[in-house]
Coordinates of C-alpha atoms in Angstrom, one line a residue:
M1 CA 0.0 0.0 0.0
A2 CA 1.2 3.6 -0.6
D3 CA 2.4 5.7 2.3
Y4 CA -0.5 6.7 4.5
P5 CA -0.2 10.5 4.2
M6 CA -0.1 10.1 0.4
Y7 CA -3.1 7.8 0.6
Q8 CA -5.1 10.4 2.5
H9 CA -3.9 13.0 0.1
D10 CA -5.2 11.0 -2.9
I11 CA -8.6 10.6 -1.2
I12 CA -8.8 14.3 -0.6
Q13 CA -7.8 15.1 -4.2
N14 CA -10.3 12.6 -5.6
H15 CA -13.0 14.2 -3.4
A16 CA -12.2 17.7 -4.6
A17 CA -12.1 16.7 -8.2
A18 CA -15.4 14.9 -7.9
L19 CA -17.1 17.9 -6.4
R20 CA -16.0 20.1 -9.3
A21 CA -17.0 17.5 -11.9
C22 CA -20.4 16.9 -10.3
D23 CA -21.1 20.7 -10.1
E24 CA -20.3 21.0 -13.8
A25 CA -22.6 18.1 -14.6
R26 CA -25.5 19.5 -12.6
N27 CA -25.2 22.8 -14.5
R28 CA -25.7 21.0 -17.8
T29 CA -29.1 19.5 -17.0
S30 CA -32.3 20.2 -15.1
M31 CA -32.7 16.6 -14.0
T32 CA -31.6 15.5 -10.5
L33 CA -28.4 13.5 -10.8
V34 CA -27.8 10.7 -8.3
F35 CA -24.1 9.8 -8.5
T36 CA -22.8 6.3 -8.2
L37 CA -19.8 4.0 -8.8
S38 CA -16.4 5.8 -8.8
T39 CA -18.1 9.2 -8.6
A40 CA -20.0 8.3 -5.4
L41 CA -16.9 6.7 -3.9
A42 CA -14.9 9.9 -4.4
L43 CA -17.7 12.0 -2.9
L44 CA -17.9 9.7 0.1
G45 CA -14.2 9.6 0.6
I46 CA -13.9 5.8 0.0
E47 CA -10.8 4.2 -1.6
P48 CA -11.7 3.2 -5.2
P49 CA -10.9 -0.3 -6.6
R50 CA -7.5 -0.7 -8.2
E51 CA -8.9 -3.3 -10.6
R52 CA -9.7 -2.1 -14.1
T53 CA -13.5 -1.8 -14.5
R54 CA -13.9 -0.1 -17.9
L55 CA -15.0 3.0 -16.1
Q56 CA -13.8 6.3 -17.6
D57 CA -11.9 8.8 -15.5
D58 CA -13.2 11.9 -17.4
V59 CA -16.9 11.4 -16.7
V60 CA -19.2 11.2 -13.7
Y61 CA -21.6 8.3 -13.1
A62 CA -25.2 8.6 -12.2
A63 CA -27.8 5.9 -11.4
V64 CA -31.3 5.7 -12.9
H65 CA -34.1 3.1 -12.5
H66 CA -35.1 2.8 -16.2
E67 CA -33.4 2.9 -19.5
S68 CA -35.7 5.7 -20.6
D69 CA -34.2 7.9 -17.9
R70 CA -30.8 7.8 -19.5
W71 CA -30.6 11.3 -20.9
R72 CA -27.8 12.7 -23.1
V73 CA -25.8 14.9 -20.7
K74 CA -22.2 15.8 -21.6
G75 CA -19.7 14.2 -19.2
V76 CA -22.3 11.9 -17.6
R77 CA -22.7 8.2 -18.0
F78 CA -25.9 6.6 -16.6
V79 CA -26.1 3.3 -14.9
T80 CA -29.4 1.5 -14.8
W81 CA -30.4 -0.2 -11.5
R82 CA -33.8 -1.7 -11.9
G83 CA -34.5 -2.1 -8.2
S84 CA -34.7 0.5 -5.4
F85 CA -31.6 1.9 -3.8
E86 CA -30.9 4.2 -0.8
T87 CA -29.3 7.6 -1.3
V88 CA -27.4 10.1 0.8
V89 CA -27.3 13.9 0.6
L90 CA -23.9 15.7 0.7
Q91 CA -22.6 19.2 0.9
R92 CA -25.8 20.5 2.6
G93 CA -28.0 19.3 -0.2
R94 CA -25.8 20.2 -3.2
F95 CA -25.2 16.6 -4.2
R96 CA -27.1 13.3 -3.9
C97 CA -25.4 9.9 -4.4
V98 CA -26.2 6.3 -4.0
H99 CA -25.6 4.9 -0.5
A100 CA -22.2 3.2 -0.2
V101 CA -23.6 -0.4 0.2
Y102 CA -25.6 0.0 -2.9
V103 CA -22.6 1.4 -4.7
W104 CA -20.8 -1.8 -3.6
A105 CA -23.7 -3.8 -5.1
M106 CA -23.5 -1.9 -8.4
Y107 CA -19.8 -2.8 -8.6
A108 CA -20.4 -6.6 -8.0
A109 CA -20.7 -7.5 -11.6
R110 CA -17.6 -5.3 -12.5
L111 CA -15.1 -6.6 -10.0
S112 CA -13.4 -9.9 -9.2
L113 CA -14.5 -11.5 -5.9
Q114 CA -11.2 -10.5 -4.2
E115 CA -11.6 -6.8 -5.1
L116 CA -15.3 -6.8 -4.2
V117 CA -14.2 -8.0 -0.7
V118 CA -11.5 -5.3 -0.7
L119 CA -14.0 -2.7 -1.5
G120 CA -16.4 -3.9 1.2
D121 CA -13.7 -3.9 3.8
S122 CA -12.7 -0.3 2.7
M123 CA -16.2 0.8 3.5
M124 CA -16.0 -0.6 7.0
R125 CA -12.7 0.9 8.1
R126 CA -12.3 2.4 11.6
N127 CA -12.5 5.9 10.1
S128 CA -15.5 5.1 7.9
R129 CA -19.0 6.4 8.1
G130 CA -20.2 3.8 10.5
I131 CA -21.0 1.1 7.9
R132 CA -21.1 -2.4 9.5
I133 CA -21.3 -5.9 8.1
E134 CA -24.9 -6.0 9.1
D135 CA -25.6 -3.3 6.5
F136 CA -24.4 -5.6 3.7
I137 CA -26.4 -8.6 5.1
R138 CA -29.5 -6.4 5.2
L139 CA -28.8 -5.3 1.6
L140 CA -28.8 -8.9 0.4
Q141 CA -32.0 -9.6 2.2
N142 CA -33.6 -6.5 0.7
L143 CA -32.5 -7.4 -2.8
R144 CA -34.0 -10.9 -2.4
E145 CA -37.3 -9.7 -1.0
E146 CA -37.7 -7.0 -3.6
A147 CA -36.9 -9.4 -6.5
Q148 CA -39.5 -11.8 -5.2
A149 CA -42.1 -9.2 -4.5
R150 CA -41.8 -7.5 -7.9
G151 CA -41.1 -10.6 -10.0
L152 CA -37.6 -9.4 -10.9
R153 CA -34.4 -11.3 -11.4
L154 CA -31.8 -10.9 -8.7
P155 CA -29.3 -8.2 -9.7
R156 CA -26.2 -9.1 -11.7
G157 CA -23.4 -10.1 -9.4
F158 CA -25.7 -11.2 -6.6
R159 CA -23.8 -14.5 -6.1
S160 CA -20.6 -12.6 -5.8
M161 CA -22.1 -10.3 -3.2
S162 CA -23.3 -13.3 -1.1
R163 CA -19.8 -14.8 -1.3
A164 CA -18.0 -11.5 -0.6
V165 CA -20.0 -10.8 2.6
R166 CA -18.8 -14.2 4.0
L167 CA -15.2 -13.0 3.6
M168 CA -15.5 -9.3 4.5
R169 CA -14.3 -8.0 7.9
E170 CA -14.8 -4.8 9.8
H171 CA -12.2 -2.3 11.0
T172 CA -9.3 -3.2 8.7
D173 CA -6.7 -0.6 8.0
S174 CA -5.7 -1.1 4.4
S175 CA -6.6 -2.8 1.1
Q176 CA -3.3 -4.7 1.2
E177 CA -4.1 -6.2 4.6
T178 CA -7.4 -7.5 3.1
R179 CA -5.5 -9.1 0.2
L180 CA -3.0 -10.6 2.6
R181 CA -5.9 -12.1 4.8
L182 CA -7.5 -13.6 1.7
L183 CA -4.2 -15.1 0.6
L184 CA -3.8 -16.8 3.9
M185 CA -7.4 -18.2 3.7
R186 CA -6.8 -19.5 0.1
Y187 CA -4.0 -21.7 1.4
G188 CA -6.2 -23.2 4.1
L189 CA -4.6 -21.4 7.0
G190 CA -7.9 -20.1 8.3
C191 CA -9.0 -16.5 8.7
P192 CA -6.8 -14.6 11.1
R193 CA -8.4 -12.3 13.7
I194 CA -8.4 -8.6 12.9
N195 CA -7.0 -5.9 15.2
V196 CA -6.1 -8.3 18.1
P197 CA -5.5 -6.2 21.2
I198 CA -2.4 -6.6 23.4
R199 CA -2.3 -4.9 26.7
I200 CA 0.8 -3.4 28.2
P201 CA 1.0 -4.7 31.8
D202 CA 2.6 -1.6 33.4
S203 CA 0.3 1.1 31.9
G204 CA -2.7 -1.0 30.9
R205 CA -2.7 0.7 27.5
L206 CA -3.6 -1.3 24.4
F207 CA -2.2 -1.5 21.0
Y208 CA -3.5 -3.6 18.1
L209 CA -2.0 -6.2 15.9
D210 CA -3.1 -6.0 12.2
M211 CA -4.1 -9.7 12.2
A212 CA -3.1 -12.7 14.3
Y213 CA -3.7 -16.3 15.2
P214 CA -4.1 -15.8 18.9
E215 CA -4.3 -19.6 19.7
K216 CA -0.8 -19.9 18.3
K217 CA 0.3 -16.4 19.5
L218 CA 1.4 -15.5 15.9
A219 CA 1.1 -11.9 14.9
I220 CA 1.1 -10.9 11.2
E221 CA 1.4 -7.2 10.2
Y222 CA 1.5 -5.5 6.9
D223 CA 4.3 -3.0 6.9
G224 CA 2.6 0.3 6.1
T225 CA 4.0 3.5 7.5
H226 CA 0.6 4.7 8.6
H227 CA 0.8 2.3 11.6
R228 CA 3.8 3.9 13.2
D229 CA 1.9 7.0 14.3
Q230 CA -0.6 4.8 16.1
W231 CA 1.8 2.7 18.0
L232 CA 3.6 3.7 21.2
A233 CA 6.5 6.0 20.6
D234 CA 8.2 4.9 23.8
C235 CA 8.0 1.1 23.1
D236 CA 9.8 -1.0 20.6
R237 CA 6.8 -2.9 19.5
L238 CA 8.6 -5.9 18.1
K239 CA 10.6 -6.4 21.3
F240 CA 7.4 -6.0 23.3
I241 CA 5.6 -8.6 21.2
D242 CA 8.5 -11.0 21.7
E243 CA 8.5 -10.4 25.5
Q244 CA 4.8 -11.3 25.6
G245 CA 5.6 -14.7 24.0
W246 CA 4.3 -13.9 20.5
Q247 CA 5.9 -14.8 17.2
H248 CA 5.9 -12.0 14.6
I249 CA 5.9 -11.9 10.8
Q250 CA 6.2 -8.6 9.1
V251 CA 4.8 -8.5 5.5
T252 CA 5.7 -5.9 2.8
A253 CA 4.5 -5.2 -0.7
Y254 CA 7.5 -7.3 -2.0
D255 CA 6.1 -10.4 -0.2
L256 CA 2.9 -10.1 -2.2
S257 CA 4.5 -9.0 -5.5
S258 CA 4.8 -12.4 -7.2
E259 CA 3.6 -16.0 -7.0
E260 CA 7.1 -17.1 -5.8
Q261 CA 7.2 -14.5 -3.0
R262 CA 3.6 -15.3 -1.9
E263 CA 4.3 -19.0 -1.7
R264 CA 7.5 -18.2 0.3
L265 CA 5.4 -16.1 2.7
I266 CA 2.7 -18.8 3.0
S267 CA 5.4 -21.4 3.8
L268 CA 6.7 -19.2 6.6
V269 CA 3.3 -18.7 8.1
A270 CA 2.5 -22.4 7.9
K271 CA 5.8 -23.2 9.6
K272 CA 5.0 -20.8 12.4
L273 CA 1.6 -22.4 12.8
G274 CA 3.1 -25.9 12.9
I275 CA 1.6 -27.0 9.6
D276 CA 3.9 -29.3 7.7
A277 CA 2.4 -29.4 4.3
L278 CA 0.1 -27.2 2.2
S279 CA -2.1 -28.2 -0.7
S280 CA -2.6 -26.1 -3.8
P281 CA -4.3 -22.8 -3.2
L282 CA -8.1 -22.7 -3.3
T283 CA -10.1 -20.2 -5.3
L284 CA -11.8 -17.5 -3.3
E285 CA -15.1 -18.9 -4.5
Q286 CA -14.2 -22.2 -2.8
V287 CA -13.1 -20.4 0.4
A288 CA -16.4 -18.5 0.4
D289 CA -18.5 -21.7 0.0
G290 CA -20.5 -21.8 3.3
R291 CA -20.7 -25.6 3.1
R292 CA -17.0 -26.1 3.5
V293 CA -14.9 -26.0 6.6
W294 CA -11.3 -24.7 6.3
N295 CA -9.6 -25.8 9.5
R296 CA -6.6 -27.8 8.4

């Protein structure tokens, strides 16, 4: 992941650019525009997917319920969503956009399962707008009930949504941490716990491990510089973790950069967990299959 201050800078820049583009689009039409997809993410301050989705950077995206509502407006592309969706009002009523969980649903047919999970996690970060996993579960229920009541097909990507919700976790800190967690699960190492607290005996203060297997006292952390401001300045965290009897693995972007490096990382984690042999990696679709049990 990029350096944290640069990441926040990018979010702010995207937000400012989206405000300008949406203002210009509103001035070209008398219709009420309800922004969605990458435009809504920028307005809401949510990290966009890094996966290519055939969305254009030089236009804004707006949602409509019917094909007949797709007007010709310069710089605007309309996305048809036949069911209902929730909206939020921003900038004291200047802009209206699709609620984040419905934006996520509209991305479902455009993203791989991994990146759909990453997007869902990014909406539930500790600095997010209070979105919880229950909101996504309720979304799936609403989509099913509406399709049944109105005799509609389930939206495109509904199966991916259902799978993604099983894999998503609240309060993660970065997209790379999510990708790392999914990699561990694909190799049958189980889902590590997120933000495991460790209490300092002398002061009683807590700091949090990115992810861990507490039963094995194994901490795994993605090396992003944004963590360093959160951790105790007067404590060498690695030394403290060791003193508490924990093992520690620090992961960098290089460890995730190629298949060879990923397999080397997985072998190290398996060794620390006391697992002698690993099978070939599963697909995320297999990992998300609720009928399977992945405790190896």
